PDB file of C-alpha atoms in Angstrom:
ATOM      1  CA  MET A   9     -43.249 -29.999 -69.628  1.00  0.00           C
ATOM      2  CA  LYS A  10     -43.466 -28.158 -66.299  1.00  0.00           C
ATOM      3  CA  LYS A  11     -44.917 -31.250 -64.655  1.00  0.00           C
ATOM      4  CA  LEU A  12     -42.049 -33.368 -65.988  1.00  0.00           C
ATOM      5  CA  LEU A  13     -39.472 -30.920 -64.601  1.00  0.00           C
ATOM      6  CA  LEU A  14     -41.294 -30.792 -61.273  1.00  0.00           C
ATOM      7  CA  ILE A  15     -41.358 -34.595 -61.044  1.00  0.00           C
ATOM      8  CA  ALA A  16     -37.649 -34.798 -61.929  1.00  0.00           C
ATOM      9  CA  PHE A  17     -36.866 -32.176 -59.278  1.00  0.00           C
ATOM     10  CA  VAL A  18     -38.907 -34.037 -56.632  1.00  0.00           C
ATOM     11  CA  ILE A  19     -37.176 -37.332 -57.471  1.00  0.00           C
ATOM     12  CA  LEU A  20     -33.780 -35.673 -57.350  1.00  0.00           C
ATOM     13  CA  PHE A  21     -34.569 -33.959 -54.050  1.00  0.00           C
ATOM     14  CA  ALA A  22     -35.909 -37.185 -52.526  1.00  0.00           C
ATOM     15  CA  SER A  23     -32.848 -39.154 -53.594  1.00  0.00           C
ATOM     16  CA  CYS A  24     -30.553 -36.474 -52.128  1.00  0.00           C
ATOM     17  CA  ASN A  25     -32.295 -36.757 -48.780  1.00  0.00           C
ATOM     18  CA  GLN A  26     -31.563 -40.467 -48.674  1.00  0.00           C
ATOM     19  CA  THR A  27     -27.839 -40.132 -49.351  1.00  0.00           C
ATOM     20  CA  LYS A  28     -25.832 -40.409 -46.148  1.00  0.00           C
ATOM     21  CA  ILE A  29     -22.559 -38.508 -46.288  1.00  0.00           C
ATOM     22  CA  ALA A  30     -19.735 -38.273 -43.756  1.00  0.00           C
ATOM     23  CA  TYR A  31     -16.178 -37.027 -43.754  1.00  0.00           C
ATOM     24  CA  ILE A  32     -12.883 -37.905 -42.160  1.00  0.00           C
ATOM     25  CA  ASN A  33     -10.067 -35.567 -41.251  1.00  0.00           C
ATOM     26  CA  VAL A  34      -7.323 -37.700 -42.807  1.00  0.00           C
ATOM     27  CA  GLU A  35      -4.530 -35.644 -41.262  1.00  0.00           C
ATOM     28  CA  ASP A  36      -5.820 -36.210 -37.706  1.00  0.00           C
ATOM     29  CA  LEU A  37      -6.603 -39.837 -38.403  1.00  0.00           C
ATOM     30  CA  MET A  38      -3.121 -40.654 -39.672  1.00  0.00           C
ATOM     31  CA  LYS A  39      -1.423 -38.593 -36.951  1.00  0.00           C
ATOM     32  CA  ASP A  40      -3.273 -40.341 -34.115  1.00  0.00           C
ATOM     33  CA  TYR A  41      -3.452 -43.857 -35.590  1.00  0.00           C
ATOM     34  CA  ASP A  42      -1.301 -46.260 -33.589  1.00  0.00           C
ATOM     35  CA  GLY A  43      -0.267 -48.009 -36.805  1.00  0.00           C
ATOM     36  CA  THR A  44       1.259 -44.784 -38.103  1.00  0.00           C
ATOM     37  CA  LYS A  45       3.027 -44.201 -34.782  1.00  0.00           C
ATOM     38  CA  ALA A  46       4.440 -47.746 -34.921  1.00  0.00           C
ATOM     39  CA  LEU A  47       5.602 -47.153 -38.506  1.00  0.00           C
ATOM     40  CA  GLU A  48       7.388 -43.972 -37.489  1.00  0.00           C
ATOM     41  CA  GLU A  49       9.070 -45.754 -34.580  1.00  0.00           C
ATOM     42  CA  THR A  50      10.161 -48.651 -36.805  1.00  0.00           C
ATOM     43  CA  LEU A  51      11.623 -46.290 -39.382  1.00  0.00           C
ATOM     44  CA  LYS A  52      13.361 -44.264 -36.678  1.00  0.00           C
ATOM     45  CA  GLU A  53      14.981 -47.421 -35.290  1.00  0.00           C
ATOM     46  CA  LYS A  54      16.116 -48.506 -38.762  1.00  0.00           C
ATOM     47  CA  GLN A  55      17.487 -45.040 -39.448  1.00  0.00           C
ATOM     48  CA  GLU A  56      19.469 -45.123 -36.200  1.00  0.00           C
ATOM     49  CA  VAL A  57      20.897 -48.555 -37.036  1.00  0.00           C
ATOM     50  CA  MET A  58      21.917 -47.393 -40.507  1.00  0.00           C
ATOM     51  CA  ALA A  59      23.424 -44.193 -39.089  1.00  0.00           C
ATOM     52  CA  LYS A  60      25.519 -46.194 -36.620  1.00  0.00           C
ATOM     53  CA  GLU A  61      26.659 -48.501 -39.410  1.00  0.00           C
ATOM     54  CA  LEU A  62      27.605 -45.574 -41.623  1.00  0.00           C
ATOM     55  CA  ASP A  63      29.384 -43.855 -38.719  1.00  0.00           C
ATOM     56  CA  SER A  64      31.403 -47.011 -38.046  1.00  0.00           C
ATOM     57  CA  ILE A  65      32.460 -47.065 -41.688  1.00  0.00           C
ATOM     58  CA  SER A  66      33.193 -43.349 -41.953  1.00  0.00           C
ATOM     59  CA  ALA A  67      35.206 -43.076 -38.714  1.00  0.00           C
ATOM     60  CA  PRO A  68      38.250 -44.919 -40.142  1.00  0.00           C
ATOM     61  CA  PHE A  69      37.995 -42.777 -43.275  1.00  0.00           C
ATOM     62  CA  GLN A  70      38.061 -39.603 -41.203  1.00  0.00           C
ATOM     63  CA  THR A  71      41.157 -40.926 -39.427  1.00  0.00           C
ATOM     64  CA  LYS A  72      42.828 -41.530 -42.781  1.00  0.00           C
ATOM     65  CA  VAL A  73      41.984 -37.980 -43.892  1.00  0.00           C
ATOM     66  CA  GLN A  74      43.465 -36.535 -40.699  1.00  0.00           C
ATOM     67  CA  GLU A  75      46.609 -38.624 -41.110  1.00  0.00           C
ATOM     68  CA  TYR A  76      46.914 -37.454 -44.697  1.00  0.00           C
ATOM     69  CA  TYR A  77      46.754 -33.767 -43.675  1.00  0.00           C
ATOM     70  CA  GLN A  78      49.298 -34.362 -40.924  1.00  0.00           C
ATOM     71  CA  ASN A  79      51.728 -36.122 -43.267  1.00  0.00           C
ATOM     72  CA  ALA A  80      51.011 -34.317 -46.564  1.00  0.00           C
ATOM     73  CA  GLN A  81      53.969 -31.972 -46.228  1.00  0.00           C
ATOM     74  CA  LYS A  82      56.359 -34.920 -45.818  1.00  0.00           C
ATOM     75  CA  MET A  83      54.994 -36.862 -48.829  1.00  0.00           C
ATOM     76  CA  SER A  84      56.350 -36.740 -52.321  1.00  0.00           C
ATOM     77  CA  VAL A  85      54.129 -35.214 -54.998  1.00  0.00           C
ATOM     78  CA  SER A  86      53.332 -38.603 -56.514  1.00  0.00           C
ATOM     79  CA  LYS A  87      52.587 -40.187 -53.110  1.00  0.00           C
ATOM     80  CA  ARG A  88      50.335 -37.229 -52.212  1.00  0.00           C
ATOM     81  CA  ALA A  89      48.429 -37.540 -55.508  1.00  0.00           C
ATOM     82  CA  GLU A  90      48.077 -41.305 -55.035  1.00  0.00           C
ATOM     83  CA  THR A  91      46.777 -40.859 -51.467  1.00  0.00           C
ATOM     84  CA  GLU A  92      44.355 -38.117 -52.504  1.00  0.00           C
ATOM     85  CA  GLN A  93      42.967 -40.308 -55.268  1.00  0.00           C
ATOM     86  CA  ALA A  94      42.531 -43.247 -52.862  1.00  0.00           C
ATOM     87  CA  LEU A  95      40.794 -40.997 -50.315  1.00  0.00           C
ATOM     88  CA  GLN A  96      38.549 -39.545 -53.000  1.00  0.00           C
ATOM     89  CA  GLN A  97      37.511 -43.024 -54.163  1.00  0.00           C
ATOM     90  CA  GLU A  98      36.829 -44.085 -50.578  1.00  0.00           C
ATOM     91  CA  GLN A  99      34.754 -40.936 -50.019  1.00  0.00           C
ATOM     92  CA  GLN A 100      32.726 -41.662 -53.148  1.00  0.00           C
ATOM     93  CA  GLY A 101      32.118 -45.184 -51.861  1.00  0.00           C
ATOM     94  CA  LEU A 102      30.900 -43.785 -48.542  1.00  0.00           C
ATOM     95  CA  GLN A 103      28.598 -41.337 -50.292  1.00  0.00           C
ATOM     96  CA  ALA A 104      27.185 -44.167 -52.405  1.00  0.00           C
ATOM     97  CA  ARG A 105      26.510 -46.193 -49.235  1.00  0.00           C
ATOM     98  CA  GLN A 106      24.755 -43.189 -47.658  1.00  0.00           C
ATOM     99  CA  GLN A 107      22.578 -42.712 -50.734  1.00  0.00           C
ATOM    100  CA  GLN A 108      21.770 -46.404 -50.826  1.00  0.00           C
ATOM    101  CA  ALA A 109      20.805 -46.364 -47.139  1.00  0.00           C
ATOM    102  CA  GLY A 110      18.579 -43.342 -47.752  1.00  0.00           C
ATOM    103  CA  GLN A 111      16.897 -45.074 -50.684  1.00  0.00           C
ATOM    104  CA  VAL A 112      16.321 -48.229 -48.638  1.00  0.00           C
ATOM    105  CA  LEU A 113      14.669 -46.192 -45.888  1.00  0.00           C
ATOM    106  CA  GLN A 114      12.574 -44.272 -48.400  1.00  0.00           C
ATOM    107  CA  GLN A 115      11.388 -47.483 -50.083  1.00  0.00           C
ATOM    108  CA  GLU A 116      10.603 -49.056 -46.713  1.00  0.00           C
ATOM    109  CA  ASN A 117       8.662 -45.952 -45.694  1.00  0.00           C
ATOM    110  CA  GLN A 118       6.705 -45.971 -48.949  1.00  0.00           C
ATOM    111  CA  LYS A 119       5.908 -49.675 -48.681  1.00  0.00           C
ATOM    112  CA  LEU A 120       4.734 -49.436 -45.074  1.00  0.00           C
ATOM    113  CA  SER A 121       2.808 -46.213 -45.716  1.00  0.00           C
ATOM    114  CA  GLU A 122       0.967 -47.842 -48.612  1.00  0.00           C
ATOM    115  CA  ALA A 123       0.072 -50.777 -46.367  1.00  0.00           C
ATOM    116  CA  ILE A 124      -1.323 -48.399 -43.740  1.00  0.00           C
ATOM    117  CA  THR A 125      -3.275 -46.463 -46.366  1.00  0.00           C
ATOM    118  CA  LYS A 126      -4.799 -49.694 -47.707  1.00  0.00           C
ATOM    119  CA  LYS A 127      -5.677 -50.753 -44.153  1.00  0.00           C
ATOM    120  CA  VAL A 128      -7.361 -47.407 -43.427  1.00  0.00           C
ATOM    121  CA  ASP A 129      -9.212 -47.420 -46.763  1.00  0.00           C
ATOM    122  CA  SER A 130     -10.460 -50.946 -46.113  1.00  0.00           C
ATOM    123  CA  PHE A 131     -11.540 -50.015 -42.609  1.00  0.00           C
ATOM    124  CA  VAL A 132     -13.394 -46.935 -43.856  1.00  0.00           C
ATOM    125  CA  SER A 133     -15.163 -49.049 -46.453  1.00  0.00           C
ATOM    126  CA  VAL A 134     -16.301 -51.618 -43.863  1.00  0.00           C
ATOM    127  CA  TYR A 135     -17.314 -48.891 -41.416  1.00  0.00           C
ATOM    128  CA  SER A 136     -19.261 -47.024 -44.099  1.00  0.00           C
ATOM    129  CA  LYS A 137     -21.187 -50.103 -45.172  1.00  0.00           C
ATOM    130  CA  ALA A 138     -21.926 -51.076 -41.556  1.00  0.00           C
ATOM    131  CA  ASN A 139     -23.223 -47.570 -40.789  1.00  0.00           C
ATOM    132  CA  GLY A 140     -25.204 -47.080 -43.987  1.00  0.00           C
ATOM    133  CA  LEU A 141     -23.007 -44.313 -45.354  1.00  0.00           C
ATOM    134  CA  ASN A 142     -23.183 -43.751 -49.091  1.00  0.00           C
ATOM    135  CA  LEU A 143     -20.263 -41.347 -49.358  1.00  0.00           C
ATOM    136  CA  VAL A 144     -17.272 -40.614 -47.125  1.00  0.00           C
ATOM    137  CA  LEU A 145     -15.111 -37.646 -48.010  1.00  0.00           C
ATOM    138  CA  GLY A 146     -11.547 -37.171 -46.866  1.00  0.00           C
ATOM    139  CA  THR A 147     -10.150 -33.833 -45.836  1.00  0.00           C
ATOM    140  CA  SER A 148      -6.717 -32.692 -44.802  1.00  0.00           C
ATOM    141  CA  GLY A 149      -5.490 -29.225 -44.031  1.00  0.00           C
ATOM    142  CA  ASN A 150      -7.437 -26.684 -46.068  1.00  0.00           C
ATOM    143  CA  GLY A 151      -8.451 -29.117 -48.773  1.00  0.00           C
ATOM    144  CA  THR A 152     -11.464 -31.064 -49.910  1.00  0.00           C
ATOM    145  CA  VAL A 153     -14.229 -30.365 -47.367  1.00  0.00           C
ATOM    146  CA  MET A 154     -14.654 -26.644 -46.871  1.00  0.00           C
ATOM    147  CA  TYR A 155     -17.317 -27.136 -44.206  1.00  0.00           C
ATOM    148  CA  GLY A 156     -18.818 -30.132 -42.542  1.00  0.00           C
ATOM    149  CA  ASP A 157     -21.265 -30.463 -39.692  1.00  0.00           C
ATOM    150  CA  ASP A 158     -19.530 -32.096 -36.744  1.00  0.00           C
ATOM    151  CA  ASN A 159     -22.255 -34.760 -36.760  1.00  0.00           C
ATOM    152  CA  LEU A 160     -20.936 -35.886 -40.147  1.00  0.00           C
ATOM    153  CA  ASN A 161     -17.315 -36.156 -38.930  1.00  0.00           C
ATOM    154  CA  VAL A 162     -16.581 -39.853 -38.314  1.00  0.00           C
ATOM    155  CA  THR A 163     -12.824 -39.411 -37.767  1.00  0.00           C
ATOM    156  CA  SER A 164     -12.844 -40.285 -34.067  1.00  0.00           C
ATOM    157  CA  ALA A 165     -15.089 -43.323 -34.530  1.00  0.00           C
ATOM    158  CA  ILE A 166     -12.865 -44.710 -37.296  1.00  0.00           C
ATOM    159  CA  LEU A 167      -9.708 -43.879 -35.333  1.00  0.00           C
ATOM    160  CA  GLU A 168     -10.990 -45.672 -32.248  1.00  0.00           C
ATOM    161  CA  LEU A 169     -11.844 -48.803 -34.233  1.00  0.00           C
ATOM    162  CA  LEU A 170      -8.528 -48.729 -36.130  1.00  0.00           C
ATOM    163  CA  ASN A 171      -6.561 -48.445 -32.887  1.00  0.00           C
ATOM    164  CA  GLN A 172      -8.542 -51.260 -31.330  1.00  0.00           C
ATOM    165  CA  ASP A 173      -7.818 -53.429 -34.347  1.00  0.00           C
ATOM    166  CA  PHE A 174      -4.127 -52.468 -34.284  1.00  0.00           C
ATOM    167  CA  ALA A 175      -3.879 -53.339 -30.576  1.00  0.00           C
ATOM    168  CA  LYS A 176      -5.062 -56.877 -31.359  1.00  0.00           C
ATOM    169  CA  LYS A 177      -1.960 -57.531 -33.457  1.00  0.00           C
TER     170      LYS A 177
END
């Protein structure tokens, strides 16, 4: 029985020595990846365009509100109520447009972020196979990898290859 346990331990120890493990600091990788920077710039541009569009729509509304306050004293009660209701409906329409614009940006961000994540995952897989790695761990902040020898950190190598690939496009 002791011999069997000893043999099992030796086999287990030998197989552990053959496993090549590395880790990636996901936070640094995503922060410094040119694809992520391009995504952020694209979303910023879209957000600015939507903000300008919403401002162009809300400016006339603000003018109407100012005119209402200037003329409210001169209006009849029924005319005031009618104007307030119209302004309230217009404001609700503006708020709906703002929410819709926010949702569009959020969906675009999610879609593009998922594409980047798939690209990075694919790249890590190819890199790992090419470099004989059996396991690549991801860490971010104070998460998954509590300690890792710097020799096992392949973040910069992956980042360099990702950025080179991104520059080709």
